[in-house]
JSON list of C-alpha atoms in Angstrom, two decimals:
[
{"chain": "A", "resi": 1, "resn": "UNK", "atom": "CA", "xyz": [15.36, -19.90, 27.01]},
{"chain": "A", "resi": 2, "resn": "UNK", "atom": "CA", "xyz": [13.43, -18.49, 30.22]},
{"chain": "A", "resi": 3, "resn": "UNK", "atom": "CA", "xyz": [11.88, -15.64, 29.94]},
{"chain": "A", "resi": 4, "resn": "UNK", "atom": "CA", "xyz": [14.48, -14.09, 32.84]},
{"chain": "A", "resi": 5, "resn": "UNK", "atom": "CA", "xyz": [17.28, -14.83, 30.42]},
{"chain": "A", "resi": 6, "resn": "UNK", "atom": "CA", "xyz": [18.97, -11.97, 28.38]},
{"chain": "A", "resi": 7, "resn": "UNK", "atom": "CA", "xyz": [17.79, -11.36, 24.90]},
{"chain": "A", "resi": 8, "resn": "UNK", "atom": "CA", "xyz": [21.07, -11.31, 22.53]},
{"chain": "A", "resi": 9, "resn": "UNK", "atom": "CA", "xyz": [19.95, -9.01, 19.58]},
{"chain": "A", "resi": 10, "resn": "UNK", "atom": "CA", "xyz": [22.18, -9.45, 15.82]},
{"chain": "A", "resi": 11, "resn": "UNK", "atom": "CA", "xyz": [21.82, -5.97, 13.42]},
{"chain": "A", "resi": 12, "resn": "UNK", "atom": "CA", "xyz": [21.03, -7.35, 10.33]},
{"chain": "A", "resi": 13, "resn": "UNK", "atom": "CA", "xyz": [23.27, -4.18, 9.05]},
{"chain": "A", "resi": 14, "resn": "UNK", "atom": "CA", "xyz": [26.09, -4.55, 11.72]},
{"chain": "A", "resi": 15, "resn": "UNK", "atom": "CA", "xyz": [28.83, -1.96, 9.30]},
{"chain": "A", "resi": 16, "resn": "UNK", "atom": "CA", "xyz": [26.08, 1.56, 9.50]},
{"chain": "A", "resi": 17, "resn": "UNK", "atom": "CA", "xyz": [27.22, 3.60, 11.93]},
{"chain": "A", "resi": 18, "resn": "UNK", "atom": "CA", "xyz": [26.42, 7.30, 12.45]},
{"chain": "A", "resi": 19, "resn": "UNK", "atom": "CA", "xyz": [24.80, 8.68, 9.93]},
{"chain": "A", "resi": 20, "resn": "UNK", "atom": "CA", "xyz": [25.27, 12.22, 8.91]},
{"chain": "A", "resi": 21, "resn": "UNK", "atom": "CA", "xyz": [22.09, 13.33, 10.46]},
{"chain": "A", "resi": 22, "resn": "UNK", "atom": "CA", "xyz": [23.33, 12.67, 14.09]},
{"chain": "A", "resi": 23, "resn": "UNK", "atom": "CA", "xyz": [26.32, 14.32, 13.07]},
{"chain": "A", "resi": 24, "resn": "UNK", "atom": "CA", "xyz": [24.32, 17.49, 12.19]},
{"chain": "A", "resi": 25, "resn": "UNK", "atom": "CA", "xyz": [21.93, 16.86, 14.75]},
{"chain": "A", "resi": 26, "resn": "UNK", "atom": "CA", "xyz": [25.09, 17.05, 17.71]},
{"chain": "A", "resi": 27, "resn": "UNK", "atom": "CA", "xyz": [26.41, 20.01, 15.32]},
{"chain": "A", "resi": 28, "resn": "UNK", "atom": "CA", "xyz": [23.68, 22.17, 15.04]},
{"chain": "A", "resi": 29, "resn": "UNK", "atom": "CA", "xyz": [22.77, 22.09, 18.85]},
{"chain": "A", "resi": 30, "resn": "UNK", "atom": "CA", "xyz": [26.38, 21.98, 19.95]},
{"chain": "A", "resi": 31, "resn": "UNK", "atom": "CA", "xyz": [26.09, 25.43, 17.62]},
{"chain": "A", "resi": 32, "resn": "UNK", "atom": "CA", "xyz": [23.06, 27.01, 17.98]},
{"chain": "A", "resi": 33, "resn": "UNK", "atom": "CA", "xyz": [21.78, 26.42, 14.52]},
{"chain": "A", "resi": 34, "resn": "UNK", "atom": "CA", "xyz": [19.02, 25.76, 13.16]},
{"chain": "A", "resi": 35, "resn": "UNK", "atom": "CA", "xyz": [18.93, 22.08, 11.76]},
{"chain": "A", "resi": 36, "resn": "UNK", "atom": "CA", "xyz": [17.89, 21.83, 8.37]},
{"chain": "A", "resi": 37, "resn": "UNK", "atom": "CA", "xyz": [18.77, 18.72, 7.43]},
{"chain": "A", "resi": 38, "resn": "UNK", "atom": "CA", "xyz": [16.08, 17.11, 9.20]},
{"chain": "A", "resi": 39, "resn": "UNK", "atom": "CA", "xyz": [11.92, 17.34, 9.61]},
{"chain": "A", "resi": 40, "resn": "UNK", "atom": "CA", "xyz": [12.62, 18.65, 13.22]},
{"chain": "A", "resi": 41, "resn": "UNK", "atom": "CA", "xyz": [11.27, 22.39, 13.14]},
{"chain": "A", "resi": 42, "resn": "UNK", "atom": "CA", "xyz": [12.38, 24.35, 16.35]},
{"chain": "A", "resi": 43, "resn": "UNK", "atom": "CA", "xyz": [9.52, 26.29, 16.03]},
{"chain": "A", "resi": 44, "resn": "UNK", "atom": "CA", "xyz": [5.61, 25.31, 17.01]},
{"chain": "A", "resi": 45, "resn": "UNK", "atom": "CA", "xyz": [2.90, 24.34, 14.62]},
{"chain": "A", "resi": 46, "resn": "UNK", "atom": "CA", "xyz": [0.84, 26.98, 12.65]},
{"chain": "A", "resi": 47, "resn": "UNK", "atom": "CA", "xyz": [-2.32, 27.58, 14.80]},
{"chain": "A", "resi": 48, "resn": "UNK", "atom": "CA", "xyz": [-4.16, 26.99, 12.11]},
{"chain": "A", "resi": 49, "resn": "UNK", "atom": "CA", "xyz": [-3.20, 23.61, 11.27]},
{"chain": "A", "resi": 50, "resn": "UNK", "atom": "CA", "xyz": [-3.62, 22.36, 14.51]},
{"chain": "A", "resi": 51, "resn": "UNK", "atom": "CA", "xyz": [-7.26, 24.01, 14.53]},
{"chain": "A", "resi": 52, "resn": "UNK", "atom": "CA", "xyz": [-7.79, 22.06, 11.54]},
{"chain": "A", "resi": 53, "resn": "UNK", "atom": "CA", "xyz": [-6.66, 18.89, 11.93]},
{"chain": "A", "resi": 54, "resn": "UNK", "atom": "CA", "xyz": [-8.61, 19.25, 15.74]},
{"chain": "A", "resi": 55, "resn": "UNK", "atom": "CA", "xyz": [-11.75, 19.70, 13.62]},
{"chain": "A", "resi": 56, "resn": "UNK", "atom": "CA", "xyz": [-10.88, 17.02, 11.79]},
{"chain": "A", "resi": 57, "resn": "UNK", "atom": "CA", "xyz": [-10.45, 14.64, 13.95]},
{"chain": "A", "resi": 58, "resn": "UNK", "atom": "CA", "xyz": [-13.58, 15.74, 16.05]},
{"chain": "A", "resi": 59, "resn": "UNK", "atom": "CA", "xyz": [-15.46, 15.40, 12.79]},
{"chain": "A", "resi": 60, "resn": "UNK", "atom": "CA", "xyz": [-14.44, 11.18, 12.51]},
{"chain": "A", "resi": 61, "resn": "UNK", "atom": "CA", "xyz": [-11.72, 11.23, 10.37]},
{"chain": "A", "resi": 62, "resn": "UNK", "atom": "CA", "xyz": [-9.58, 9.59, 12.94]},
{"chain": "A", "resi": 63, "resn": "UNK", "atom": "CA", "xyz": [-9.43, 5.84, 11.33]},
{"chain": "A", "resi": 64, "resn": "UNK", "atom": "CA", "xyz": [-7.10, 3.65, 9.38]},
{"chain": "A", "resi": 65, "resn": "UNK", "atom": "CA", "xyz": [-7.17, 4.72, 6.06]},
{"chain": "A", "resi": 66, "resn": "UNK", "atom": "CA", "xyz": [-7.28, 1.95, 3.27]},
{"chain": "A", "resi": 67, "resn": "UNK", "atom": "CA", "xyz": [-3.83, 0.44, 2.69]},
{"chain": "A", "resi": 68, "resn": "UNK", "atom": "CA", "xyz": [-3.43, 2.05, -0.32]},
{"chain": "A", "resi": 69, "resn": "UNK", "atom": "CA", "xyz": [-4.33, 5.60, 0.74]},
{"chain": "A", "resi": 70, "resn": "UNK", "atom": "CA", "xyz": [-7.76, 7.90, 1.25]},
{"chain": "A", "resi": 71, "resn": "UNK", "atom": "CA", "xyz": [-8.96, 8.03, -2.25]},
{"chain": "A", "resi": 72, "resn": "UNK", "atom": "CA", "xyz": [-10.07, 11.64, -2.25]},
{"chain": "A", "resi": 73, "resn": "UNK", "atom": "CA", "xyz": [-6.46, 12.41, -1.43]},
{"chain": "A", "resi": 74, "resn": "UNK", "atom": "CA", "xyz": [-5.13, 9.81, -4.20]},
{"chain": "A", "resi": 75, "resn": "UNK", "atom": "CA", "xyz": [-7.57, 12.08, -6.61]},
{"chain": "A", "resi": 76, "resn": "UNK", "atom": "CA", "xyz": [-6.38, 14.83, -5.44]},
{"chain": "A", "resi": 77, "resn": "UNK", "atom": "CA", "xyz": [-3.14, 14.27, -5.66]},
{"chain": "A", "resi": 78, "resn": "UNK", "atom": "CA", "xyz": [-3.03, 12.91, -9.67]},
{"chain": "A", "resi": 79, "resn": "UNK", "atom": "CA", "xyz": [-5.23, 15.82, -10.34]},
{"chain": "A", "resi": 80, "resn": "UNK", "atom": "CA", "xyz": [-1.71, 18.12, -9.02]},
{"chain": "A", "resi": 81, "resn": "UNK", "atom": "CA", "xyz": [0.34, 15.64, -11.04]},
{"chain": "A", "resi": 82, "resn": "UNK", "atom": "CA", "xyz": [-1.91, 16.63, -14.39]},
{"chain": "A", "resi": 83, "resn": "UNK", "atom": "CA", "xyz": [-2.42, 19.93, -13.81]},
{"chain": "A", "resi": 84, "resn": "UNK", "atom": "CA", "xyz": [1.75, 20.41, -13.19]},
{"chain": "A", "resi": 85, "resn": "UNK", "atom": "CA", "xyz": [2.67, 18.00, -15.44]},
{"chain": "A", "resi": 86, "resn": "UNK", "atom": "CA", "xyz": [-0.19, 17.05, -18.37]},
{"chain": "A", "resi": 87, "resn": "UNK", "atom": "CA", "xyz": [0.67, 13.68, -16.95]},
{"chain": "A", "resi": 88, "resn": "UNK", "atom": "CA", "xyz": [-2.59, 11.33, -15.72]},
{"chain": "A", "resi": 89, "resn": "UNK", "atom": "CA", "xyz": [-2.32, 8.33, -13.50]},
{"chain": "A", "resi": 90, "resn": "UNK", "atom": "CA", "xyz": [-4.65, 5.56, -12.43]},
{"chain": "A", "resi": 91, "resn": "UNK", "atom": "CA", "xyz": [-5.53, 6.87, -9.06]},
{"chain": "A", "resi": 92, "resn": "UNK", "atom": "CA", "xyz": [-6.63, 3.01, -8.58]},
{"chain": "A", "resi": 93, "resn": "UNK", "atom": "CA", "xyz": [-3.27, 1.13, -9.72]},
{"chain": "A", "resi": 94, "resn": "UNK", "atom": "CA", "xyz": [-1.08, 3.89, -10.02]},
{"chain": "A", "resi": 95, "resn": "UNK", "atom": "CA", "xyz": [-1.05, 6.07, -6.99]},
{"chain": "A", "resi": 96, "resn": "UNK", "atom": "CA", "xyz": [-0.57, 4.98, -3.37]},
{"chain": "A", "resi": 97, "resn": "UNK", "atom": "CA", "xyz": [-0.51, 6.93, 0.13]},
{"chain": "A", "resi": 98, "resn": "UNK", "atom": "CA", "xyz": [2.44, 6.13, 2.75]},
{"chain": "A", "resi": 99, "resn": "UNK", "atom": "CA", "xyz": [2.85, 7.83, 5.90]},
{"chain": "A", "resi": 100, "resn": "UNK", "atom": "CA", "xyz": [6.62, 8.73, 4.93]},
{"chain": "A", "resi": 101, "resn": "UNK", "atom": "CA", "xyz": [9.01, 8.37, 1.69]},
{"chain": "A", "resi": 102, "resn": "UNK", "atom": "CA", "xyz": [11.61, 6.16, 3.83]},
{"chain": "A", "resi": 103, "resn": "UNK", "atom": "CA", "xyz": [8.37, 3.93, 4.27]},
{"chain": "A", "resi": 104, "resn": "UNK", "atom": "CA", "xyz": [6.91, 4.04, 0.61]},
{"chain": "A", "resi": 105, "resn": "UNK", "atom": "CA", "xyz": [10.88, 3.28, -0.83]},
{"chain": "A", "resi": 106, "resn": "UNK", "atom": "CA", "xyz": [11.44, 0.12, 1.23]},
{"chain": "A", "resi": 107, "resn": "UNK", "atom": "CA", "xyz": [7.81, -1.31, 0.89]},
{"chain": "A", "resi": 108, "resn": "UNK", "atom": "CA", "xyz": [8.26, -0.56, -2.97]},
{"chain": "A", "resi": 109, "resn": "UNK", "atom": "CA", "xyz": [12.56, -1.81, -2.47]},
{"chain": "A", "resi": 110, "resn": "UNK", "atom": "CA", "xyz": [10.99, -4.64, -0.32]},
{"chain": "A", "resi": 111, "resn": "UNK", "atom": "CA", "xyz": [8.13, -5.87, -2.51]},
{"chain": "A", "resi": 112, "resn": "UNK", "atom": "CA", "xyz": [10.62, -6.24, -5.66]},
{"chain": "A", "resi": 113, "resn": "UNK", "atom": "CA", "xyz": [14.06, -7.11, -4.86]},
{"chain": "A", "resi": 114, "resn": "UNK", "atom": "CA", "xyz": [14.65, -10.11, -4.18]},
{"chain": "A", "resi": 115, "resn": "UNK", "atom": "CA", "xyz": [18.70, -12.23, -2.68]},
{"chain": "A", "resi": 116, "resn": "UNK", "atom": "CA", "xyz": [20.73, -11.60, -5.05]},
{"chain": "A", "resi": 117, "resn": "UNK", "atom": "CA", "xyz": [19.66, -8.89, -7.49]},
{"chain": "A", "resi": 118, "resn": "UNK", "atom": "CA", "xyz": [21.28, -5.10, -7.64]},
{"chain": "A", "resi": 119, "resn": "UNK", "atom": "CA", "xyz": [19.80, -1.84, -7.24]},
{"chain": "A", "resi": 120, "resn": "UNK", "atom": "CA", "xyz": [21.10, 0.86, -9.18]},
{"chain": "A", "resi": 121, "resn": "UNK", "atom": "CA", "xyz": [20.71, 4.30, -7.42]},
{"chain": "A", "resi": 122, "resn": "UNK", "atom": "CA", "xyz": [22.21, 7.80, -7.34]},
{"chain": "A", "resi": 123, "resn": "UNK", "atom": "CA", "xyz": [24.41, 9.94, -4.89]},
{"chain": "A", "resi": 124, "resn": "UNK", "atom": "CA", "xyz": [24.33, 11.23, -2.62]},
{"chain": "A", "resi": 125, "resn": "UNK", "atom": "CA", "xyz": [21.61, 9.81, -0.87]},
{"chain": "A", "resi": 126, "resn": "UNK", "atom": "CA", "xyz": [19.51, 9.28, 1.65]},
{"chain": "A", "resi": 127, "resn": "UNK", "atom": "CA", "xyz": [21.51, 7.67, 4.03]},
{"chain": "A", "resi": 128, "resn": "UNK", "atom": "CA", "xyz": [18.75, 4.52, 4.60]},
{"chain": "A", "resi": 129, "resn": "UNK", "atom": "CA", "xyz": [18.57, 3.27, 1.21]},
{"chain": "A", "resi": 130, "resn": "UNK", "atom": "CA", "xyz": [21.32, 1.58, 0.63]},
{"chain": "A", "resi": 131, "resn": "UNK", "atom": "CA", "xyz": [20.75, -0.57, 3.84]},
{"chain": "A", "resi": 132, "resn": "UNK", "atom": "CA", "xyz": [17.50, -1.16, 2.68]},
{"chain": "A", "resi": 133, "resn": "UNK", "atom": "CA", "xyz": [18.54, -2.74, -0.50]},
{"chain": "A", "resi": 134, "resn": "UNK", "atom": "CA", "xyz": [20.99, -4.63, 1.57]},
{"chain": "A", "resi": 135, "resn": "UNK", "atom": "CA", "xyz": [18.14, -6.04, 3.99]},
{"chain": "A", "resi": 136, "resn": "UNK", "atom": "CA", "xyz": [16.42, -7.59, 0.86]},
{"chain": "A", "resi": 137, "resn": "UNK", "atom": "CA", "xyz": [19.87, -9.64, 0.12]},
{"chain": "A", "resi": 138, "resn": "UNK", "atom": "CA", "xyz": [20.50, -7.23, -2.64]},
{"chain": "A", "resi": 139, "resn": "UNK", "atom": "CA", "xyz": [23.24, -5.41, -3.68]},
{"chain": "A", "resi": 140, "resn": "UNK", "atom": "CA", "xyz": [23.32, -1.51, -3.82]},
{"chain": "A", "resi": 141, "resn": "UNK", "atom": "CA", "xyz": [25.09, 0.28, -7.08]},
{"chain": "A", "resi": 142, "resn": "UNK", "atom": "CA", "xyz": [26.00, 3.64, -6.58]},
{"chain": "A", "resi": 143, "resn": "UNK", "atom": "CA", "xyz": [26.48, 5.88, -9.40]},
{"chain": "A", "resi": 144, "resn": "UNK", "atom": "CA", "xyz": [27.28, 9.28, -8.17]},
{"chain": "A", "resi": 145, "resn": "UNK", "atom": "CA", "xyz": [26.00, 12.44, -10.08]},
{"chain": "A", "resi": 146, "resn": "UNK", "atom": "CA", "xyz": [28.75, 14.61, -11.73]},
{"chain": "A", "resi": 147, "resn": "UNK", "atom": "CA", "xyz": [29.30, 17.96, -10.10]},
{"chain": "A", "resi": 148, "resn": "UNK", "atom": "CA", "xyz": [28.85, 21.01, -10.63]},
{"chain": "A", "resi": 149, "resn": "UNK", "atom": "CA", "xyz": [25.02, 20.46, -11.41]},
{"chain": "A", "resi": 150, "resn": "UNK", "atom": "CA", "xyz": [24.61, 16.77, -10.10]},
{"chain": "A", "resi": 151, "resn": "UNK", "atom": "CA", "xyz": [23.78, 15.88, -14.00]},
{"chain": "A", "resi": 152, "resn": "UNK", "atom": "CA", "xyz": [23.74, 11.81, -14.08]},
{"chain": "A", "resi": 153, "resn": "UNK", "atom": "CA", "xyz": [25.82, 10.12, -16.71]},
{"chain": "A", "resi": 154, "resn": "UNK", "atom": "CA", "xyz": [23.90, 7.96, -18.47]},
{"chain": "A", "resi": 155, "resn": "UNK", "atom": "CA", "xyz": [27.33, 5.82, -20.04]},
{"chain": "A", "resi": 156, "resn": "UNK", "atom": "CA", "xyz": [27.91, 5.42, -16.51]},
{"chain": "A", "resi": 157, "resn": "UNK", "atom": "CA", "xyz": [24.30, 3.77, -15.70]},
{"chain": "A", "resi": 158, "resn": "UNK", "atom": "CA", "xyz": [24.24, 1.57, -19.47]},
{"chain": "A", "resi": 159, "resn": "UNK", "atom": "CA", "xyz": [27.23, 0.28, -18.14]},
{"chain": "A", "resi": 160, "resn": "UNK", "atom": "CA", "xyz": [26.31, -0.88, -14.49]},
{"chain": "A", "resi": 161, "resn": "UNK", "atom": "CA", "xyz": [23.17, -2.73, -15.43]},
{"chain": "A", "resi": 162, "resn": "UNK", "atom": "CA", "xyz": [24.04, -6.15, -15.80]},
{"chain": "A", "resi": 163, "resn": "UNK", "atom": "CA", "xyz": [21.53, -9.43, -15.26]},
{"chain": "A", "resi": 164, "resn": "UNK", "atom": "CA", "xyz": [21.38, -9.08, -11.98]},
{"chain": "A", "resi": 165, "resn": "UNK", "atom": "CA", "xyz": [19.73, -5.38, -12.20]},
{"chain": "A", "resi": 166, "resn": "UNK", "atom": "CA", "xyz": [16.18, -5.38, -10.87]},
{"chain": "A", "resi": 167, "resn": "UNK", "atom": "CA", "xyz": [15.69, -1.80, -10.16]},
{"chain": "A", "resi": 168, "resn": "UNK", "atom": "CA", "xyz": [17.05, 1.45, -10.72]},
{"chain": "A", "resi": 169, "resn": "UNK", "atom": "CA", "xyz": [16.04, 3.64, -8.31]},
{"chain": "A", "resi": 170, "resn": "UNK", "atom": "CA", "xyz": [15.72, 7.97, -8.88]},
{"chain": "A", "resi": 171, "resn": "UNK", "atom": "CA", "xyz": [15.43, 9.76, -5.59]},
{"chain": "A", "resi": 172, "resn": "UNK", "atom": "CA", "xyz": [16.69, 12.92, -6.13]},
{"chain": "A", "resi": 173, "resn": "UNK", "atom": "CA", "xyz": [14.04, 16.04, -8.25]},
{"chain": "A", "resi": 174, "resn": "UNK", "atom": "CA", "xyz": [14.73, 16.20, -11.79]}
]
């Protein structure tokens, strides 16, 4: 292959199509309205957080951060676990920093599951997670939470973990 010839690209995921956040995206400009299902504020930034992440930035902290996260934030943050929830973690082993929760699931999806296995998970979701299971060579298990309060039914989870089950994953606020 030249490097004048055309690149022929595959989708690893060739069946997702829209996803409902285009959808809402075209509906809530087509509409006027404001778009909440997305972090896409129509509005600007607080003048004060700009101000401080300028000083911040001015100040050196403008680096990589370790892999695992800055640890005064990790402290931070498991000191805001125990205080909400009398609940202490490892800040060393137990508590890591990604930019974004899509990014932190399919590191944490993509480190464990391997061709093959299943991932249990709830709905509705996120519309990425699925696909990422699928990208490992796994197989996504949907259980969908029973309406009117979105409880989960636990008869319903005993009885979709089978061999094959390497994770079962909880993204929605209990």
């Amino acid at each position: 292959m030249s490097l004048s010839s055309p690149v022929t690209t595959r989708s690893k995921l060739p069946d997702v199509g829209t996803t409902i956040f285009t959808v809402i995206g075209q509906l809530s400009a087509q509409h006027n309205a404001i778009n909440l299902s997305q972090g896409a504020p129509n509005f600007a930034c607080d003048a004060r957080l700009v101000a401080g992440v300028t000083r911040a930035m001015e100040e050196g902290h403008n680096q990589y951060a370790p892999m695992t996260g800055l640890p005064a934030l990790k402290e931070r943050i498991a000191g805001k676990i125990a205080a909400l929830y009398g609940t202490r973690y490892d800040v060393d082993h137990e508590v890591l920093i990604t930019a974004s929760a899509s990014q932190g699931i399919y590191s944490a999806i993509g480190g464990l599951v391997h061709p093959g296995d299943e991932v249990i998970y709830f709905e509705p979701s996120f519309d990425s997670y699925a696909p990422i299971v699928r990208l490992q060579g796994a197989t996504p298990v949907a259980i969908k939470l029973t309406v009117p309060d979105f409880s989960v039914n636990w008869d319903e989870v005993r009885a979709a973990i089978t061999p094959r089950t390497r994770m079962i994953y909880c993204q929605y606020a209990a």
